[in-house]
Amino acid sequence: CESWSMRYPPGAAAMLRHLMGTTAVRDFLVRLLPRGLKGVICYNYPAIAQCRIQNFCRANGVKQIADVTEWYDSSGGGIPFRMAKFADTWLRMNVAHRRADALITTSEYVTRFYTERQSNIIELPSLFDTTLFPARAPRAEDDDALRLIYVGRPFEPERVNAKRSNLKERLDI
Protein backbone atom coordinates (compact mmCIF):
# COMPACT_ATOMS: atom_id res chain seq x y z
CA CYS A 1 0.00 0.00 0.00
CA GLU A 2 1.48 3.34 -1.05
CA SER A 3 0.18 6.90 -0.78
CA TRP A 4 1.07 10.37 -1.96
CA SER A 5 -0.15 13.78 -0.91
CA MET A 6 -0.80 16.88 -2.96
CA ARG A 7 -0.66 20.43 -1.57
CA TYR A 8 -3.08 23.20 -2.46
CA PRO A 9 -1.65 24.68 -5.65
CA PRO A 10 -0.54 28.33 -5.63
CA GLY A 11 -2.48 30.72 -7.86
CA ALA A 12 -5.82 30.64 -9.63
CA ALA A 13 -4.66 28.81 -12.80
CA ALA A 14 -2.94 26.05 -10.82
CA MET A 15 -6.01 25.74 -8.56
CA LEU A 16 -8.29 25.36 -11.57
CA ARG A 17 -6.04 22.59 -12.98
CA HIS A 18 -6.14 20.88 -9.57
CA LEU A 19 -9.94 21.05 -9.38
CA MET A 20 -10.30 19.69 -12.92
CA GLY A 21 -7.73 16.95 -12.50
CA THR A 22 -4.24 16.95 -13.90
CA THR A 23 -2.95 14.58 -16.53
CA ALA A 24 0.00 13.91 -14.19
CA VAL A 25 -2.28 11.90 -11.88
CA ARG A 26 -3.72 9.93 -14.81
CA ASP A 27 -0.24 9.30 -16.22
CA PHE A 28 0.91 8.13 -12.80
CA LEU A 29 -2.01 5.67 -12.57
CA VAL A 30 -1.24 4.39 -16.09
CA ARG A 31 2.31 3.58 -14.93
CA LEU A 32 0.89 1.64 -11.96
CA LEU A 33 -1.47 -0.54 -14.04
CA PRO A 34 1.22 -3.09 -15.03
CA ARG A 35 2.17 -3.42 -11.34
CA GLY A 36 -1.33 -4.71 -10.55
CA LEU A 37 -3.17 -1.57 -9.47
CA LYS A 38 -6.32 -2.74 -7.66
CA GLY A 39 -7.78 0.43 -6.21
CA VAL A 40 -7.44 4.17 -5.85
CA ILE A 41 -8.54 5.97 -2.68
CA CYS A 42 -9.32 9.66 -3.15
CA TYR A 43 -9.04 11.39 0.23
CA ASN A 44 -11.18 14.56 0.21
CA TYR A 45 -10.25 14.94 -3.46
CA PRO A 46 -11.86 17.59 -5.74
CA ALA A 47 -15.13 16.43 -7.33
CA ILE A 48 -14.41 16.85 -11.05
CA ALA A 49 -10.89 15.46 -10.70
CA GLN A 50 -12.34 12.54 -8.72
CA CYS A 51 -14.94 11.83 -11.42
CA ARG A 52 -12.15 11.75 -14.00
CA ILE A 53 -10.26 9.24 -11.85
CA GLN A 54 -13.48 7.21 -11.51
CA ASN A 55 -13.83 7.09 -15.31
CA PHE A 56 -10.22 5.96 -15.66
CA CYS A 57 -10.68 3.31 -12.97
CA ARG A 58 -13.87 1.91 -14.55
CA ALA A 59 -12.21 1.72 -17.96
CA ASN A 60 -9.31 -0.23 -16.46
CA GLY A 61 -11.10 -2.53 -14.00
CA VAL A 62 -9.77 -0.68 -10.95
CA LYS A 63 -11.88 0.14 -7.87
CA GLN A 64 -12.20 3.79 -6.86
CA ILE A 65 -12.91 4.55 -3.21
CA ALA A 66 -13.76 7.97 -1.81
CA ASP A 67 -12.55 8.73 1.71
CA VAL A 68 -15.13 11.17 3.07
CA THR A 69 -14.09 12.68 6.38
CA GLU A 70 -16.16 15.83 6.22
CA TRP A 71 -17.67 18.51 4.02
CA TYR A 72 -15.55 21.61 3.97
CA ASP A 73 -16.68 25.10 4.91
CA SER A 74 -16.40 27.56 2.02
CA SER A 75 -15.89 30.76 4.02
CA GLY A 76 -12.08 31.06 3.82
CA GLY A 77 -10.32 33.00 1.06
CA GLY A 78 -11.63 35.43 -1.55
CA ILE A 79 -14.99 35.28 -3.32
CA PRO A 80 -13.78 33.24 -6.34
CA PHE A 81 -12.16 30.68 -4.00
CA ARG A 82 -15.30 30.47 -1.84
CA MET A 83 -17.55 30.00 -4.89
CA ALA A 84 -15.28 27.26 -6.28
CA LYS A 85 -15.10 25.55 -2.86
CA PHE A 86 -18.89 25.65 -2.44
CA ALA A 87 -19.48 24.17 -5.92
CA ASP A 88 -16.80 21.52 -5.38
CA THR A 89 -18.22 20.47 -2.01
CA TRP A 90 -21.74 20.18 -3.46
CA LEU A 91 -20.47 18.12 -6.41
CA ARG A 92 -18.49 15.82 -4.08
CA MET A 93 -21.49 15.20 -1.83
CA ASN A 94 -24.05 14.72 -4.59
CA VAL A 95 -22.13 13.34 -7.56
CA ALA A 96 -18.56 12.08 -7.02
CA HIS A 97 -19.06 10.21 -3.75
CA ARG A 98 -22.26 8.59 -4.95
CA ARG A 99 -20.48 7.32 -8.11
CA ALA A 100 -17.60 5.78 -6.15
CA ASP A 101 -17.27 1.99 -5.89
CA ALA A 102 -17.08 2.36 -2.11
CA LEU A 103 -16.83 5.00 0.60
CA ILE A 104 -14.82 5.36 3.77
CA THR A 105 -16.62 7.59 6.27
CA THR A 106 -15.66 8.79 9.74
CA SER A 107 -19.04 9.24 11.41
CA GLU A 108 -22.49 7.71 11.64
CA TYR A 109 -23.93 11.02 10.39
CA VAL A 110 -21.92 10.96 7.16
CA THR A 111 -22.59 7.24 6.72
CA ARG A 112 -26.36 7.81 7.02
CA PHE A 113 -26.19 10.62 4.45
CA TYR A 114 -24.76 8.25 1.81
CA THR A 115 -26.55 5.01 2.77
CA GLU A 116 -29.55 5.74 0.51
CA ARG A 117 -27.49 5.60 -2.68
CA GLN A 118 -24.30 3.78 -1.67
CA SER A 119 -24.30 0.41 0.04
CA ASN A 120 -20.56 -0.26 0.07
CA ILE A 121 -19.51 1.90 3.03
CA ILE A 122 -16.97 1.30 5.77
CA GLU A 123 -17.10 3.60 8.78
CA LEU A 124 -13.77 4.27 10.46
CA PRO A 125 -14.57 6.60 13.36
CA SER A 126 -12.32 9.48 14.33
CA LEU A 127 -10.26 9.42 17.47
CA PHE A 128 -12.40 9.61 20.58
CA ASP A 129 -12.21 9.68 24.36
CA THR A 130 -12.51 6.06 25.52
CA THR A 131 -13.68 7.18 28.96
CA LEU A 132 -16.78 8.70 27.33
CA PHE A 133 -17.25 6.07 24.62
CA PRO A 134 -16.11 2.55 25.50
CA ALA A 135 -14.21 0.87 22.68
CA ARG A 136 -15.47 -2.38 21.17
CA ALA A 137 -13.53 -5.54 21.87
CA PRO A 138 -10.73 -5.99 19.31
CA ARG A 139 -11.12 -8.67 16.67
CA ALA A 140 -8.71 -11.57 16.43
CA GLU A 141 -5.49 -10.82 14.56
CA ASP A 142 -5.80 -11.69 10.89
CA ASP A 143 -2.51 -12.08 9.01
CA ASP A 144 -4.30 -11.45 5.71
CA ALA A 145 -5.84 -8.18 6.89
CA LEU A 146 -4.97 -4.99 5.02
CA ARG A 147 -3.24 -2.49 7.28
CA LEU A 148 -3.53 1.21 6.46
CA ILE A 149 -1.47 4.09 7.81
CA TYR A 150 -2.30 7.76 7.27
CA VAL A 151 0.12 10.62 7.70
CA GLY A 152 -1.02 14.02 6.59
CA ARG A 153 -1.58 17.70 7.03
CA PRO A 154 -5.19 18.41 8.10
CA PHE A 155 -5.50 21.95 6.69
CA GLU A 156 -3.67 24.83 5.04
CA PRO A 157 -3.00 27.46 7.77
CA GLU A 158 -3.19 30.35 5.29
CA ARG A 159 -6.78 29.36 4.39
CA VAL A 160 -8.19 29.70 7.93
CA ASN A 161 -10.85 32.44 8.06
CA ALA A 162 -10.94 35.25 10.66
CA LYS A 163 -13.59 33.51 12.82
CA ARG A 164 -11.65 30.22 12.53
CA SER A 165 -14.97 28.49 11.71
CA ASN A 166 -13.35 26.47 8.94
CA LEU A 167 -10.65 25.09 11.26
CA LYS A 168 -11.07 21.50 12.33
CA GLU A 169 -11.62 20.93 16.06
CA ARG A 170 -9.85 17.59 15.90
CA LEU A 171 -7.90 15.40 13.54
CA ASP A 172 -9.66 12.52 11.80
CA ILE A 173 -6.85 9.98 11.92
GROMACS .gro file of C-alpha atoms in nm:
model
  173
    1CYS     CA    1   0.000   0.000   0.000
    2GLU     CA    2   0.148   0.334  -0.105
    3SER     CA    3   0.018   0.690  -0.078
    4TRP     CA    4   0.107   1.037  -0.196
    5SER     CA    5  -0.015   1.378  -0.091
    6MET     CA    6  -0.080   1.688  -0.296
    7ARG     CA    7  -0.066   2.043  -0.157
    8TYR     CA    8  -0.308   2.320  -0.246
    9PRO     CA    9  -0.165   2.468  -0.565
   10PRO     CA   10  -0.054   2.833  -0.563
   11GLY     CA   11  -0.248   3.072  -0.786
   12ALA     CA   12  -0.582   3.064  -0.963
   13ALA     CA   13  -0.466   2.881  -1.280
   14ALA     CA   14  -0.294   2.605  -1.082
   15MET     CA   15  -0.601   2.574  -0.856
   16LEU     CA   16  -0.829   2.536  -1.157
   17ARG     CA   17  -0.604   2.259  -1.298
   18HIS     CA   18  -0.614   2.088  -0.957
   19LEU     CA   19  -0.994   2.105  -0.938
   20MET     CA   20  -1.030   1.969  -1.292
   21GLY     CA   21  -0.773   1.695  -1.250
   22THR     CA   22  -0.424   1.695  -1.390
   23THR     CA   23  -0.295   1.458  -1.653
   24ALA     CA   24   0.000   1.391  -1.419
   25VAL     CA   25  -0.228   1.190  -1.188
   26ARG     CA   26  -0.372   0.993  -1.481
   27ASP     CA   27  -0.024   0.930  -1.622
   28PHE     CA   28   0.091   0.813  -1.280
   29LEU     CA   29  -0.201   0.567  -1.257
   30VAL     CA   30  -0.124   0.439  -1.609
   31ARG     CA   31   0.231   0.358  -1.493
   32LEU     CA   32   0.089   0.164  -1.196
   33LEU     CA   33  -0.147  -0.054  -1.404
   34PRO     CA   34   0.122  -0.309  -1.503
   35ARG     CA   35   0.217  -0.342  -1.134
   36GLY     CA   36  -0.133  -0.471  -1.055
   37LEU     CA   37  -0.317  -0.157  -0.947
   38LYS     CA   38  -0.632  -0.274  -0.766
   39GLY     CA   39  -0.778   0.043  -0.621
   40VAL     CA   40  -0.744   0.417  -0.585
   41ILE     CA   41  -0.854   0.597  -0.268
   42CYS     CA   42  -0.932   0.966  -0.315
   43TYR     CA   43  -0.904   1.139   0.023
   44ASN     CA   44  -1.118   1.456   0.021
   45TYR     CA   45  -1.025   1.494  -0.346
   46PRO     CA   46  -1.186   1.759  -0.574
   47ALA     CA   47  -1.513   1.643  -0.733
   48ILE     CA   48  -1.441   1.685  -1.105
   49ALA     CA   49  -1.089   1.546  -1.070
   50GLN     CA   50  -1.234   1.254  -0.872
   51CYS     CA   51  -1.494   1.183  -1.142
   52ARG     CA   52  -1.215   1.175  -1.400
   53ILE     CA   53  -1.026   0.924  -1.185
   54GLN     CA   54  -1.348   0.721  -1.151
   55ASN     CA   55  -1.383   0.709  -1.531
   56PHE     CA   56  -1.022   0.596  -1.566
   57CYS     CA   57  -1.068   0.331  -1.297
   58ARG     CA   58  -1.387   0.191  -1.455
   59ALA     CA   59  -1.221   0.172  -1.796
   60ASN     CA   60  -0.931  -0.023  -1.646
   61GLY     CA   61  -1.110  -0.253  -1.400
   62VAL     CA   62  -0.977  -0.068  -1.095
   63LYS     CA   63  -1.188   0.014  -0.787
   64GLN     CA   64  -1.220   0.379  -0.686
   65ILE     CA   65  -1.291   0.455  -0.321
   66ALA     CA   66  -1.376   0.797  -0.181
   67ASP     CA   67  -1.255   0.873   0.171
   68VAL     CA   68  -1.513   1.117   0.307
   69THR     CA   69  -1.409   1.268   0.638
   70GLU     CA   70  -1.616   1.583   0.622
   71TRP     CA   71  -1.767   1.851   0.402
   72TYR     CA   72  -1.555   2.161   0.397
   73ASP     CA   73  -1.668   2.510   0.491
   74SER     CA   74  -1.640   2.756   0.202
   75SER     CA   75  -1.589   3.076   0.402
   76GLY     CA   76  -1.208   3.106   0.382
   77GLY     CA   77  -1.032   3.300   0.106
   78GLY     CA   78  -1.163   3.543  -0.155
   79ILE     CA   79  -1.499   3.528  -0.332
   80PRO     CA   80  -1.378   3.324  -0.634
   81PHE     CA   81  -1.216   3.068  -0.400
   82ARG     CA   82  -1.530   3.047  -0.184
   83MET     CA   83  -1.755   3.000  -0.489
   84ALA     CA   84  -1.528   2.726  -0.628
   85LYS     CA   85  -1.510   2.555  -0.286
   86PHE     CA   86  -1.889   2.565  -0.244
   87ALA     CA   87  -1.948   2.417  -0.592
   88ASP     CA   88  -1.680   2.152  -0.538
   89THR     CA   89  -1.822   2.047  -0.201
   90TRP     CA   90  -2.174   2.018  -0.346
   91LEU     CA   91  -2.047   1.812  -0.641
   92ARG     CA   92  -1.849   1.582  -0.408
   93MET     CA   93  -2.149   1.520  -0.183
   94ASN     CA   94  -2.405   1.472  -0.459
   95VAL     CA   95  -2.213   1.334  -0.756
   96ALA     CA   96  -1.856   1.208  -0.702
   97HIS     CA   97  -1.906   1.021  -0.375
   98ARG     CA   98  -2.226   0.859  -0.495
   99ARG     CA   99  -2.048   0.732  -0.811
  100ALA     CA  100  -1.760   0.578  -0.615
  101ASP     CA  101  -1.727   0.199  -0.589
  102ALA     CA  102  -1.708   0.236  -0.211
  103LEU     CA  103  -1.683   0.500   0.060
  104ILE     CA  104  -1.482   0.536   0.377
  105THR     CA  105  -1.662   0.759   0.627
  106THR     CA  106  -1.566   0.879   0.974
  107SER     CA  107  -1.904   0.924   1.141
  108GLU     CA  108  -2.249   0.771   1.164
  109TYR     CA  109  -2.393   1.102   1.039
  110VAL     CA  110  -2.192   1.096   0.716
  111THR     CA  111  -2.259   0.724   0.672
  112ARG     CA  112  -2.636   0.781   0.702
  113PHE     CA  113  -2.619   1.062   0.445
  114TYR     CA  114  -2.476   0.825   0.181
  115THR     CA  115  -2.655   0.501   0.277
  116GLU     CA  116  -2.955   0.574   0.051
  117ARG     CA  117  -2.749   0.560  -0.268
  118GLN     CA  118  -2.430   0.378  -0.167
  119SER     CA  119  -2.430   0.041   0.004
  120ASN     CA  120  -2.056  -0.026   0.007
  121ILE     CA  121  -1.951   0.190   0.303
  122ILE     CA  122  -1.697   0.130   0.577
  123GLU     CA  123  -1.710   0.360   0.878
  124LEU     CA  124  -1.377   0.427   1.046
  125PRO     CA  125  -1.457   0.660   1.336
  126SER     CA  126  -1.232   0.948   1.433
  127LEU     CA  127  -1.026   0.942   1.747
  128PHE     CA  128  -1.240   0.961   2.058
  129ASP     CA  129  -1.221   0.968   2.436
  130THR     CA  130  -1.251   0.606   2.552
  131THR     CA  131  -1.368   0.718   2.896
  132LEU     CA  132  -1.678   0.870   2.733
  133PHE     CA  133  -1.725   0.607   2.462
  134PRO     CA  134  -1.611   0.255   2.550
  135ALA     CA  135  -1.421   0.087   2.268
  136ARG     CA  136  -1.547  -0.238   2.117
  137ALA     CA  137  -1.353  -0.554   2.187
  138PRO     CA  138  -1.073  -0.599   1.931
  139ARG     CA  139  -1.112  -0.867   1.667
  140ALA     CA  140  -0.871  -1.157   1.643
  141GLU     CA  141  -0.549  -1.082   1.456
  142ASP     CA  142  -0.580  -1.169   1.089
  143ASP     CA  143  -0.251  -1.208   0.901
  144ASP     CA  144  -0.430  -1.145   0.571
  145ALA     CA  145  -0.584  -0.818   0.689
  146LEU     CA  146  -0.497  -0.499   0.502
  147ARG     CA  147  -0.324  -0.249   0.728
  148LEU     CA  148  -0.353   0.121   0.646
  149ILE     CA  149  -0.147   0.409   0.781
  150TYR     CA  150  -0.230   0.776   0.727
  151VAL     CA  151   0.012   1.062   0.770
  152GLY     CA  152  -0.102   1.402   0.659
  153ARG     CA  153  -0.158   1.770   0.703
  154PRO     CA  154  -0.519   1.841   0.810
  155PHE     CA  155  -0.550   2.195   0.669
  156GLU     CA  156  -0.367   2.483   0.504
  157PRO     CA  157  -0.300   2.746   0.777
  158GLU     CA  158  -0.319   3.035   0.529
  159ARG     CA  159  -0.678   2.936   0.439
  160VAL     CA  160  -0.819   2.970   0.793
  161ASN     CA  161  -1.085   3.244   0.806
  162ALA     CA  162  -1.094   3.525   1.066
  163LYS     CA  163  -1.359   3.351   1.282
  164ARG     CA  164  -1.165   3.022   1.253
  165SER     CA  165  -1.497   2.849   1.171
  166ASN     CA  166  -1.335   2.647   0.894
  167LEU     CA  167  -1.065   2.509   1.126
  168LYS     CA  168  -1.107   2.150   1.233
  169GLU     CA  169  -1.162   2.093   1.606
  170ARG     CA  170  -0.985   1.759   1.590
  171LEU     CA  171  -0.790   1.540   1.354
  172ASP     CA  172  -0.966   1.252   1.180
  173ILE     CA  173  -0.685   0.998   1.192
   0.00000   0.00000   0.00000
